[in-house]
């Protein structure tokens, strides 16, 4: 039998519009094909509010969704959808059915996760010292709960156009706690306090920082300093590796020291401090065990250096200047950087461009476009490209 | 708004009916994509109506399609990127329960509650298609009685643009 009859679907009204074609990049294609054998196959989710461009998320990647209109039409053809089991070999003619007629294909383009919305959604939800007892308050008083609507992890999954893995990383990078399912960014000063307490407890209880027993640490923090277990457990996860099986915590030394240093530096936003004094304060905060790990390079991209020429001999001043608070748009960022200081050495400006360029090549491209290189006996300086106000 | 896309590819135990064997080489075992220059335009109820006859030459593997008195010649085209065919998830009883459960979870504050949640299934992964890219050739006198009866019902629309 080489001939078959092509017919319209017997239920064309329900079939029309019920099919779509999705063009898959190679990696997604593999994922789909391999998951056919799995007990729990992969799932994709299309996310986006009505005013946003839709994205498709896998477990760990985000793709922009685009509709491409075709000038030809594509027929989706299957065998008879209504009589599914009656195999009849005596059928004189085989029939196949047009289920739908399509004029567009959905294309997927890899995209960065759109996490910036998280910042505004989490504003005003900080978890700070003194919030330890709020659960009891909100339970007894309904008005308090009504005032502040909960923003849960599930809400974030719905509102943020990113895959679950990317969302988790975004929440971790922003130091957001999940308490009773609610997302609460931890107040930075409180985080510094907790980390300092962890450091002092490691010493006073003489626990090894590469394999500290979690239970001991958590109860010490709870009993003596009223830090809730749910909070300190998540903090431990951010700053090290938790071994659930053995119940131990391996501290990420650099990350902890960096965060403690940032906490101290934050006080010097408007009034710079001498670098010697700052380093001494920092060493004291992290304690004897870790003081030799303290280094300003850990804080690169977060401070500005200036020279106090009035003192004798001239001393170096540090001021808090975090790149994370600078604009994302390159033009605005350079404007802000040259406002902070008129000229920069390459090694000074590089840390402030790291998060808007993927590599050194792209960073140099940005410098070429937005800055002017000036050579003098001290080396190459970058200055603003044009003076916009005359 | 969230729209779930589940993978529902036919496995070995599939209950879906397979296509005639000569068509399988143009798509998958259950589904084939046929590309036409222009579109099929029909007036009135088209449910189950005959469009034309599709023939695959057993030797050359060339597909031809007779629509009324028009003969179309097609060919096999491999797709540069595979296409997933999505089908809207129909509201079978099982699916209905799932939707209710999803709504219950979303109870309370959520930007999603006002939107209607819908899901789609990936029912096939297609890497080939059958393309009829040429203009139809008029054929006189060869149409059998059956085909010519259905002829006025459907016609190939002229290519847009």
Short mmCIF file of C-alpha atoms in Angstrom, two decimals:
data_model
loop_
_atom_site.label_atom_id
_atom_site.label_comp_id
_atom_site.label_asym_id
_atom_site.label_seq_id
_atom_site.Cartn_x
_atom_site.Cartn_y
_atom_site.Cartn_z
CA UNK A 1 0.00 0.00 0.00
CA UNK A 2 1.65 3.19 -1.12
CA UNK A 3 -1.34 5.50 -1.23
CA UNK A 4 -3.27 7.06 1.59
CA UNK A 5 -6.07 9.52 1.90
CA UNK A 6 -5.33 12.85 3.52
CA UNK A 7 -8.29 14.15 5.43
CA UNK A 8 -9.09 16.96 7.78
CA UNK A 9 -9.32 16.01 11.41
CA UNK A 10 -12.75 14.67 12.40
CA UNK A 11 -12.65 17.10 15.32
CA UNK A 12 -11.03 20.06 13.65
CA UNK A 13 -12.66 22.64 15.91
CA UNK A 14 -10.90 21.27 19.02
CA UNK A 15 -7.67 20.46 17.20
CA UNK A 16 -7.22 23.86 15.55
CA UNK A 17 -4.88 25.91 17.71
CA UNK A 18 -4.00 22.90 19.86
CA UNK A 19 -0.58 22.39 18.28
CA UNK A 20 2.61 24.43 18.25
CA UNK A 21 6.09 23.89 16.90
CA UNK A 22 9.06 24.64 19.13
CA UNK A 23 12.52 24.80 17.64
CA UNK A 24 14.99 23.19 20.05
CA UNK A 25 18.68 24.05 20.43
CA UNK A 26 20.92 20.95 20.36
CA UNK A 27 21.36 20.74 24.14
CA UNK A 28 17.62 20.89 24.80
CA UNK A 29 16.98 18.31 22.12
CA UNK A 30 19.32 15.90 23.87
CA UNK A 31 17.62 16.63 27.17
CA UNK A 32 14.18 15.86 25.77
CA UNK A 33 15.28 12.68 24.04
CA UNK A 34 17.19 11.33 27.01
CA UNK A 35 14.37 12.08 29.43
CA UNK A 36 11.96 9.86 27.52
CA UNK A 37 13.40 6.88 29.39
CA UNK A 38 13.47 8.52 32.81
CA UNK A 39 10.86 7.95 35.47
CA UNK A 40 10.62 11.69 36.13
CA UNK A 41 11.13 13.36 32.77
CA UNK A 42 12.45 16.89 32.45
CA UNK A 43 9.92 19.71 32.53
CA UNK A 44 10.05 23.10 30.93
CA UNK A 45 8.19 26.16 32.11
CA UNK A 46 7.33 29.30 30.19
CA UNK A 47 7.46 32.29 32.49
CA UNK A 48 6.54 35.91 32.11
CA UNK A 49 4.02 38.53 33.11
CA UNK A 50 1.85 40.02 30.39
CA UNK A 51 4.16 43.01 30.05
CA UNK A 52 7.35 40.94 29.82
CA UNK A 53 8.87 38.96 26.98
CA UNK A 54 8.28 35.31 27.76
CA UNK A 55 11.18 33.01 28.61
CA UNK A 56 11.40 29.24 28.71
CA UNK A 57 13.17 27.77 31.71
CA UNK A 58 14.66 24.33 32.10
CA UNK A 59 15.95 23.15 35.47
CA UNK A 60 19.10 25.26 35.12
CA UNK A 61 18.90 27.47 32.02
CA UNK A 62 16.82 30.33 30.66
CA UNK A 63 15.88 30.93 27.02
CA UNK A 64 14.13 33.86 25.38
CA UNK A 65 11.04 32.79 23.44
CA UNK A 66 10.46 34.27 20.00
CA UNK A 67 7.75 33.57 17.49
CA UNK A 68 8.86 33.34 13.86
CA UNK A 69 6.17 33.66 11.20
CA UNK A 70 6.48 31.39 8.16
CA UNK A 71 5.21 32.20 4.69
CA UNK A 72 4.51 28.52 4.09
CA UNK A 73 2.09 26.56 6.18
CA UNK A 74 2.94 23.39 8.01
CA UNK A 75 0.37 20.64 8.44
CA UNK A 76 0.55 18.45 11.53
CA UNK A 77 -0.48 15.02 10.29
CA UNK A 78 -1.21 11.92 12.37
CA UNK A 79 -3.24 8.79 11.99
CA UNK A 80 -6.88 8.75 13.05
CA UNK A 81 -7.08 10.35 16.53
CA UNK A 82 -10.53 8.93 17.33
CA UNK A 83 -10.20 5.19 16.68
CA UNK A 84 -6.97 4.48 18.42
CA UNK A 85 -6.96 0.73 19.00
CA UNK A 86 -8.86 -0.88 16.16
CA UNK A 87 -6.18 -2.21 13.89
CA UNK A 88 -7.94 -3.29 10.75
CA UNK A 89 -5.68 -4.74 8.12
CA UNK A 90 -8.53 -5.12 5.67
CA UNK A 91 -8.97 -1.38 5.40
CA UNK A 92 -9.11 -0.62 1.70
CA UNK A 93 -7.42 2.80 1.97
CA UNK A 94 -5.28 4.12 4.76
CA UNK A 95 -6.33 7.46 6.09
CA UNK A 96 -4.21 10.14 7.69
CA UNK A 97 -5.49 13.30 9.26
CA UNK A 98 -4.49 16.96 9.30
CA UNK A 99 -4.73 17.96 12.93
CA UNK A 100 -3.71 21.57 12.57
CA UNK A 101 -2.30 24.04 10.09
CA UNK A 102 0.50 26.21 11.47
CA UNK A 103 2.14 29.40 10.28
CA UNK A 104 4.68 30.03 12.98
CA UNK A 105 7.53 28.36 14.79
CA UNK A 106 8.67 29.22 18.31
CA UNK A 107 12.40 29.87 18.52
CA UNK A 108 14.53 29.70 21.66
CA UNK A 109 17.58 31.89 22.25
CA UNK A 110 19.81 31.37 25.33
CA UNK A 111 19.48 34.25 27.73
CA UNK A 112 20.87 35.45 31.07
CA UNK A 113 18.49 34.92 34.01
CA UNK A 114 16.43 38.05 34.67
CA UNK A 115 17.05 38.42 38.36
CA UNK A 116 17.07 42.23 38.70
CA UNK A 117 13.37 42.22 39.57
CA UNK A 118 14.28 40.32 42.73
CA UNK A 119 15.86 43.43 44.24
CA UNK A 120 12.69 45.48 44.10
CA UNK A 121 10.45 42.57 45.14
CA UNK A 122 12.57 41.95 48.24
CA UNK A 123 12.82 45.60 49.30
CA UNK A 124 11.55 46.21 52.80
CA UNK A 125 11.63 42.53 53.75
CA UNK A 126 15.01 42.51 55.51
CA UNK A 127 15.57 40.15 58.38
CA UNK A 128 17.51 41.92 61.11
CA UNK A 129 18.56 41.49 64.68
CA UNK A 130 15.54 41.66 66.94
CA UNK A 131 13.28 39.93 64.44
CA UNK A 132 13.81 36.64 66.27
CA UNK A 133 10.47 36.70 68.03
CA UNK A 134 8.32 38.02 65.22
CA UNK A 135 6.66 34.66 64.59
CA UNK A 136 4.83 34.78 67.87
CA UNK A 137 3.74 38.34 67.29
CA UNK A 138 2.30 37.65 63.87
CA UNK A 139 0.48 34.56 65.06
CA UNK A 140 -1.32 36.37 67.81
CA UNK A 141 -2.05 39.47 65.80
CA UNK A 142 -3.60 39.02 62.38
CA UNK A 143 -3.21 42.66 61.46
CA UNK A 144 0.56 42.39 61.45
CA UNK A 145 0.45 39.55 58.93
CA UNK A 146 -1.97 41.45 56.80
CA UNK A 147 0.23 44.52 56.71
CA UNK A 148 3.14 42.67 55.22
CA UNK A 149 2.14 40.12 52.62
CA UNK A 150 4.43 37.12 52.57
CA UNK A 151 6.67 36.80 49.55
CA UNK A 152 7.47 33.11 49.27
CA UNK A 153 9.94 31.08 47.27
CA UNK A 154 7.03 29.89 45.12
CA UNK A 155 6.06 33.51 44.42
CA UNK A 156 9.62 34.21 43.31
CA UNK A 157 9.54 31.17 41.04
CA UNK A 158 6.46 32.62 39.39
CA UNK A 159 7.59 36.22 39.18
CA UNK A 160 11.27 35.87 38.32
CA UNK A 161 12.17 34.85 34.79
CA UNK A 162 14.92 32.41 35.66
CA UNK A 163 15.35 28.69 36.06
CA UNK A 164 15.22 27.19 39.54
CA UNK A 165 19.00 26.70 39.68
CA UNK A 166 19.63 30.29 38.59
CA UNK A 167 17.05 31.60 41.05
CA UNK A 168 18.68 29.65 43.88
CA UNK A 169 22.06 31.11 43.01
CA UNK A 170 20.57 34.62 42.75
CA UNK A 171 19.01 34.26 46.20
CA UNK A 172 22.25 32.94 47.62
CA UNK A 173 24.30 35.74 46.08
CA UNK A 174 21.86 38.28 47.53
CA UNK A 175 22.03 36.54 50.94
CA UNK A 176 18.31 35.88 51.12
CA UNK A 177 17.03 33.66 53.93
CA UNK A 178 14.05 31.38 53.51
CA UNK A 179 12.16 31.46 56.81
CA UNK A 180 8.89 29.52 57.01
CA UNK A 181 8.84 29.58 53.22
CA UNK A 182 9.14 33.37 53.15
CA UNK A 183 12.05 35.13 51.46
CA UNK A 184 13.86 37.54 53.77
CA UNK A 185 17.13 39.16 52.73
CA UNK A 186 19.36 39.22 55.80
CA UNK A 187 20.46 42.65 57.04
CA UNK A 188 24.15 42.90 56.21
CA UNK A 189 25.12 44.13 59.67
CA UNK A 190 23.31 41.17 61.23
CA UNK A 191 25.10 38.80 58.86
CA UNK A 192 28.47 40.23 59.91
CA UNK A 193 27.49 39.75 63.56
CA UNK A 194 26.58 36.10 62.96
CA UNK A 195 29.83 35.42 61.10
CA UNK A 196 31.88 37.04 63.87
CA UNK A 197 30.02 34.91 66.40
CA UNK A 198 30.74 31.79 64.34
CA UNK A 199 34.44 32.69 64.27
CA UNK A 200 34.63 33.32 68.02
CA UNK A 201 32.70 30.13 68.76
CA UNK A 202 34.98 28.07 66.56
CA UNK A 203 37.86 29.33 68.69
CA UNK A 204 36.25 29.21 72.12
CA UNK A 205 34.85 25.70 71.57
CA UNK A 206 38.09 24.73 69.79
CA UNK A 207 36.28 23.31 66.79
CA UNK A 208 38.22 22.61 63.57
CA UNK A 209 37.07 25.03 60.85
CA UNK A 210 37.47 22.38 58.14
CA UNK A 211 35.05 19.99 59.87
CA UNK A 212 33.08 21.77 62.55
CA UNK A 213 30.19 19.80 64.06
CA UNK A 214 27.06 21.66 62.99
CA UNK A 215 24.90 20.70 65.95
CA UNK A 216 27.39 22.14 68.46
CA UNK A 217 27.75 25.35 66.48
CA UNK A 218 24.02 25.86 66.03
CA UNK A 219 23.17 25.30 69.67
CA UNK A 220 25.98 27.60 70.80
CA UNK A 221 24.63 30.37 68.58
CA UNK A 222 21.06 29.78 69.70
CA UNK A 223 21.64 29.44 73.43
CA UNK A 224 24.11 32.24 73.92
CA UNK A 225 23.22 34.72 71.22
CA UNK A 226 19.56 34.05 70.34
CA UNK A 227 20.34 33.33 66.72
CA UNK A 228 17.59 31.13 65.33
CA UNK A 229 18.75 27.74 64.04
CA UNK A 230 16.93 28.24 60.74
CA UNK A 231 18.96 31.42 60.22
CA UNK A 232 22.37 30.16 61.23
CA UNK A 233 21.95 26.92 59.30
CA UNK A 234 21.40 28.87 56.08
CA UNK A 235 24.31 31.18 56.84
CA UNK A 236 26.55 28.11 57.26
CA UNK A 237 25.43 26.89 53.84
CA UNK A 238 26.33 30.21 52.19
CA UNK A 239 29.80 30.33 53.68
CA UNK A 240 31.02 26.79 53.35
CA UNK A 241 30.09 23.23 52.59
CA UNK A 242 27.64 21.38 54.79
CA UNK A 243 28.21 17.64 55.03
CA UNK A 244 24.75 16.39 56.02
CA UNK A 245 25.90 12.80 56.42
CA UNK A 246 28.67 13.49 58.91
CA UNK A 247 26.97 16.57 60.32
CA UNK A 248 29.98 18.81 59.81
CA UNK A 249 30.66 22.16 58.21
CA UNK A 250 33.71 23.07 56.15
CA UNK A 251 34.22 26.80 56.31
CA UNK A 252 35.00 28.76 53.15
CA UNK A 253 37.67 30.85 54.88
CA UNK A 254 38.07 33.52 52.22
CA UNK A 255 34.32 34.04 51.87
CA UNK A 256 33.83 34.49 55.61
CA UNK A 257 36.77 36.85 56.00
CA UNK A 258 35.65 38.85 52.97
CA UNK A 259 32.11 39.26 54.31
CA UNK A 260 33.42 40.32 57.75
CA UNK A 261 35.72 42.83 56.05
CA UNK A 262 32.83 44.16 53.96
CA UNK A 263 30.78 44.56 57.09
CA UNK A 264 33.49 46.70 58.66
CA UNK A 265 34.17 48.65 55.49
CA UNK A 266 30.51 49.59 55.10
CA UNK A 267 30.89 52.07 57.95
CA UNK A 268 33.36 54.10 55.90
CA UNK A 269 31.15 55.12 53.02
CA UNK A 270 31.41 58.88 53.61
CA UNK A 271 34.34 59.10 55.98
CA UNK A 272 37.40 57.25 54.67
CA UNK A 273 39.61 55.39 57.11
CA UNK A 274 43.38 54.82 57.14
CA UNK A 275 44.23 51.46 55.64
CA UNK A 276 46.46 50.46 58.57
CA UNK A 277 43.71 51.10 61.07
CA UNK A 278 41.15 49.29 58.94
CA UNK A 279 43.33 46.19 58.49
CA UNK A 280 44.00 46.09 62.24
CA UNK A 281 40.26 46.31 62.95
CA UNK A 282 39.59 43.59 60.41
CA UNK A 283 42.27 41.26 61.82
CA UNK A 284 40.87 41.74 65.28
CA UNK A 285 37.37 40.89 64.07
CA UNK A 286 38.39 37.59 62.47
CA UNK A 287 40.59 36.53 65.36
CA UNK A 288 44.10 35.09 65.69
CA UNK A 289 43.47 31.94 63.66
CA UNK A 290 42.58 33.73 60.48
CA UNK A 291 44.32 37.11 60.77
CA UNK A 292 47.03 36.20 58.25
CA UNK A 293 44.33 35.54 55.64
CA UNK A 294 43.18 39.16 55.80
CA UNK A 295 44.04 40.95 52.59
CA UNK A 296 42.64 43.97 50.78
CA UNK A 297 42.49 42.01 47.51
CA UNK A 298 39.53 40.07 48.99
CA UNK A 299 37.58 43.33 48.94
CA UNK A 300 38.48 44.44 45.41
CA UNK A 301 35.63 46.20 43.67
CA UNK A 302 34.28 47.42 46.98
CA UNK A 303 36.60 50.26 48.05
CA UNK A 304 38.31 53.38 46.72
CA UNK A 305 41.86 54.29 47.64
CA UNK A 306 42.96 57.87 48.12
CA UNK A 307 46.10 59.49 49.56
CA UNK A 308 45.88 61.78 52.56
CA UNK A 309 48.62 64.22 51.63
CA UNK A 310 48.10 66.37 54.74
CA UNK A 311 49.53 63.78 57.09
CA UNK A 312 53.27 63.19 57.32
CA UNK A 313 54.24 60.72 55.89
CA UNK A 314 51.23 60.57 53.50
CA UNK A 315 48.82 57.80 54.45
CA UNK A 316 46.45 55.70 52.34
CA UNK A 317 42.74 56.18 52.88
CA UNK A 318 40.03 53.60 52.14
CA UNK A 319 36.39 54.37 51.45
CA UNK A 320 33.47 51.99 50.87
CA UNK A 321 32.48 52.04 47.20
CA UNK A 322 30.70 48.82 46.17
CA UNK A 323 30.48 47.98 42.48
CA UNK A 324 27.25 46.10 43.16
CA UNK A 325 25.51 49.44 43.76
CA UNK A 326 26.73 50.98 40.52
CA UNK A 327 24.45 51.18 37.47
CA UNK A 328 24.35 48.13 35.17
CA UNK A 329 24.33 50.24 32.01
CA UNK A 330 27.98 50.80 30.93
CA UNK A 331 27.50 54.46 30.00
CA UNK A 332 25.99 55.30 33.38
CA UNK A 333 28.60 53.23 35.20
CA UNK A 334 31.53 55.04 33.61
CA UNK A 335 29.88 58.40 34.35
CA UNK A 336 29.59 57.37 38.00
CA UNK A 337 33.16 56.02 38.15
CA UNK A 338 34.67 59.22 36.73
CA UNK A 339 32.52 61.22 39.10
CA UNK A 340 34.06 59.32 42.00
CA UNK A 341 37.55 60.05 40.76
CA UNK A 342 38.74 61.73 37.57
CA UNK A 343 41.43 59.25 36.54
CA UNK A 344 42.07 55.56 37.10
CA UNK A 345 44.84 53.04 36.56
CA UNK A 346 43.75 49.88 34.72
CA UNK A 347 44.21 47.68 37.79
CA UNK A 348 42.12 50.12 39.84
CA UNK A 349 39.18 50.37 37.46
CA UNK A 350 39.11 46.69 36.42
CA UNK A 351 37.34 45.36 39.55
CA UNK A 352 34.52 47.86 38.99
CA UNK A 353 33.93 46.58 35.46
CA UNK A 354 34.13 42.85 36.23
CA UNK A 355 30.40 42.33 36.69
CA UNK A 356 29.36 44.04 33.45
CA UNK A 357 31.86 42.35 31.16
CA UNK A 358 32.30 38.60 30.67
CA UNK A 359 36.08 38.70 30.12
CA UNK A 360 39.11 40.98 29.87
CA UNK A 361 38.61 41.46 26.15
CA UNK A 362 35.11 42.78 26.58
CA UNK A 363 36.28 44.99 29.44
CA UNK A 364 38.95 46.55 27.21
CA UNK A 365 36.29 47.16 24.57
CA UNK A 366 34.22 49.02 27.14
CA UNK A 367 37.25 51.08 28.19
CA UNK A 368 37.99 51.94 24.58
CA UNK A 369 34.44 53.09 24.05
CA UNK A 370 33.75 54.96 27.27
CA UNK A 371 37.15 56.19 28.49
CA UNK A 372 40.23 57.92 27.13
CA UNK A 373 43.71 56.52 27.80
CA UNK A 374 46.33 59.12 28.77
CA UNK A 375 50.00 58.19 29.12
CA UNK A 376 52.27 60.08 31.53
CA UNK A 377 55.47 59.10 33.38
CA UNK A 378 53.43 57.14 35.93
CA UNK A 379 51.92 54.91 33.25
CA UNK A 380 48.54 54.78 31.54
CA UNK A 381 45.60 56.55 33.10
CA UNK A 382 41.97 56.33 32.06
CA UNK A 383 39.93 59.51 32.11
CA UNK A 384 36.45 60.50 31.03
CA UNK A 385 36.09 60.63 27.30
CA UNK A 386 34.34 63.95 27.03
CA UNK A 387 33.43 66.80 29.31
CA UNK A 388 29.71 67.04 28.86
CA UNK A 389 29.22 70.20 30.86
CA UNK A 390 31.61 72.33 28.83
CA UNK B 1 2.09 33.59 34.46
CA UNK B 2 3.50 30.08 34.27
CA UNK B 3 2.88 27.60 31.49
CA UNK B 4 4.22 24.10 32.04
CA UNK B 5 5.57 22.06 29.19
CA UNK B 6 5.72 18.34 29.91
CA UNK B 7 7.49 15.77 27.84
CA UNK B 8 5.12 13.09 26.63
CA UNK B 9 7.04 11.29 23.92
CA UNK B 10 5.65 7.95 22.80
CA UNK B 11 7.50 5.08 24.46
CA UNK B 12 7.53 1.40 23.54
CA UNK B 13 4.20 0.95 25.31
CA UNK B 14 2.57 3.77 23.43
CA UNK B 15 -1.11 3.44 22.73
CA UNK B 16 -1.10 6.04 19.98
CA UNK B 17 -1.74 4.70 16.54
CA UNK B 18 1.14 4.62 14.14
CA UNK B 19 1.26 6.11 10.69
CA UNK B 20 1.36 3.97 7.56
CA UNK B 21 4.93 2.64 7.19
CA UNK B 22 5.74 4.53 4.01
CA UNK B 23 5.18 7.85 5.81
CA UNK B 24 7.32 7.09 8.84
CA UNK B 25 10.50 7.97 6.93
CA UNK B 26 9.22 11.55 6.59
CA UNK B 27 8.74 12.19 10.29
CA UNK B 28 8.26 10.03 13.35
CA UNK B 29 6.21 6.89 13.77
CA UNK B 30 3.14 8.79 14.86
CA UNK B 31 3.44 12.20 13.33
CA UNK B 32 4.60 13.80 10.11
CA UNK B 33 4.88 17.48 9.18
CA UNK B 34 3.82 18.46 5.69
CA UNK B 35 4.86 21.87 4.46
CA UNK B 36 2.85 23.55 1.73
CA UNK B 37 3.50 26.70 -0.16
CA UNK B 38 0.30 28.56 0.58
CA UNK B 39 -2.47 27.21 2.73
CA UNK B 40 -5.48 24.94 2.58
CA UNK B 41 -8.59 27.04 2.57
CA UNK B 42 -11.95 25.49 3.21
CA UNK B 43 -15.42 26.93 3.59
CA UNK B 44 -17.94 25.32 5.86
CA UNK B 45 -17.53 22.28 8.08
CA UNK B 46 -14.38 20.41 7.18
CA UNK B 47 -14.48 17.67 9.83
CA UNK B 48 -13.19 14.42 8.37
CA UNK B 49 -13.43 15.71 4.81
CA UNK B 50 -11.07 14.46 2.14
CA UNK B 51 -8.27 16.79 1.08
CA UNK B 52 -6.45 14.60 -1.40
CA UNK B 53 -4.42 11.49 -1.91
CA UNK B 54 -0.86 11.15 -0.75
CA UNK B 55 1.31 8.67 -2.58
CA UNK B 56 4.88 7.66 -1.87
CA UNK B 57 6.70 6.02 -4.73
CA UNK B 58 8.13 2.79 -3.32
CA UNK B 59 11.28 3.02 -5.48
CA UNK B 60 12.21 6.71 -5.60
CA UNK B 61 10.63 7.51 -2.20
CA UNK B 62 9.20 10.65 -3.80
CA UNK B 63 5.92 11.82 -2.30
CA UNK B 64 3.19 13.17 -4.55
CA UNK B 65 -0.15 14.58 -3.58
CA UNK B 66 -3.28 14.80 -5.68
CA UNK B 67 -5.68 17.49 -4.58
CA UNK B 68 -8.62 17.56 -6.91
CA UNK B 69 -7.13 18.01 -10.37
CA UNK B 70 -3.85 19.33 -9.03
CA UNK B 71 -0.73 17.27 -8.61
CA UNK B 72 1.95 18.34 -6.14
CA UNK B 73 5.46 16.96 -6.06
CA UNK B 74 7.23 16.87 -2.75
CA UNK B 75 10.54 15.94 -1.23
CA UNK B 76 12.10 15.01 2.07
CA UNK B 77 13.87 17.83 3.91
CA UNK B 78 16.02 17.38 6.98
CA UNK B 79 15.50 20.11 9.56
CA UNK B 80 18.51 22.18 10.62
CA UNK B 81 17.19 22.26 14.16
CA UNK B 82 14.80 19.63 15.50
CA UNK B 83 11.25 20.73 16.17
CA UNK B 84 9.28 19.70 19.20
CA UNK B 85 5.59 19.37 18.47
CA UNK B 86 3.53 20.72 21.36
CA UNK B 87 -0.07 19.78 21.96
CA UNK B 88 -2.35 21.63 24.32
CA UNK B 89 -3.06 19.46 27.33
CA UNK B 90 -6.68 18.38 26.99
CA UNK B 91 -8.99 18.51 29.96
CA UNK B 92 -9.29 14.82 30.71
CA UNK B 93 -10.50 14.07 34.27
CA UNK B 94 -6.95 13.37 35.45
CA UNK B 95 -5.69 16.66 34.16
CA UNK B 96 -8.55 18.49 35.81
CA UNK B 97 -7.53 17.23 39.25
CA UNK B 98 -3.98 18.33 38.64
CA UNK B 99 -5.12 21.82 37.80
CA UNK B 100 -7.17 22.03 40.96
CA UNK B 101 -4.21 20.96 43.06
CA UNK B 102 -2.08 23.61 41.43
CA UNK B 103 -4.67 26.26 42.19
CA UNK B 104 -4.84 25.20 45.81
CA UNK B 105 -1.09 25.61 46.21
CA UNK B 106 -1.31 29.05 44.71
CA UNK B 107 -3.94 30.10 47.20
CA UNK B 108 -3.23 33.40 48.85
CA UNK B 109 -0.95 36.11 47.55
CA UNK B 110 0.34 35.29 44.14
CA UNK B 111 0.55 37.14 40.86
CA UNK B 112 -0.49 33.92 39.21
CA UNK B 113 -3.91 33.37 40.74
CA UNK B 114 -5.66 35.70 38.32
CA UNK B 115 -4.14 34.02 35.28
CA UNK B 116 -5.37 30.75 33.92
CA UNK B 117 -2.74 28.06 34.17
CA UNK B 118 -2.43 25.89 31.11
CA UNK B 119 0.00 23.21 30.11
CA UNK B 120 1.35 21.77 26.91
CA UNK B 121 2.85 18.36 26.11
CA UNK B 122 5.77 17.67 23.83
CA UNK B 123 4.24 14.83 21.85
CA UNK B 124 6.95 14.36 19.23
CA UNK B 125 10.46 15.34 18.26
CA UNK B 126 10.63 15.84 14.51
CA UNK B 127 13.86 16.08 12.53
CA UNK B 128 12.44 15.77 9.01
CA UNK B 129 9.54 17.17 7.09
CA UNK B 130 7.78 16.58 3.81
CA UNK B 131 7.88 19.72 1.69
CA UNK B 132 5.71 20.50 -1.33
CA UNK B 133 7.46 23.60 -2.56
CA UNK B 134 6.43 23.70 -6.20
CA UNK B 135 3.29 25.06 -7.76
CA UNK B 136 0.57 22.49 -8.32
CA UNK B 137 0.38 21.00 -11.80
CA UNK B 138 -3.08 20.65 -13.32
CA UNK B 139 -3.88 17.09 -14.30
CA UNK B 140 -6.65 16.28 -16.73
CA UNK B 141 -8.40 12.99 -17.19
CA UNK B 142 -6.48 10.88 -14.67
CA UNK B 143 -8.54 11.67 -11.59
CA UNK B 144 -10.61 8.70 -10.48
CA UNK B 145 -14.26 9.13 -9.67
CA UNK B 146 -13.74 9.31 -5.92
CA UNK B 147 -11.16 12.05 -6.01
CA UNK B 148 -13.06 14.29 -8.38
CA UNK B 149 -16.14 14.17 -6.17
CA UNK B 150 -14.24 15.84 -3.39
CA UNK B 151 -12.44 18.24 -5.67
CA UNK B 152 -14.56 21.36 -5.19
CA UNK B 153 -14.30 21.06 -1.44
CA UNK B 154 -10.67 21.95 -1.07
CA UNK B 155 -8.18 23.83 -3.09
CA UNK B 156 -4.69 25.09 -2.65
CA UNK B 157 -4.69 28.74 -1.76
CA UNK B 158 -2.33 30.90 -3.70
CA UNK B 159 0.94 31.72 -2.01
CA UNK B 160 0.73 34.84 0.08
CA UNK B 161 2.84 37.72 -1.18
#
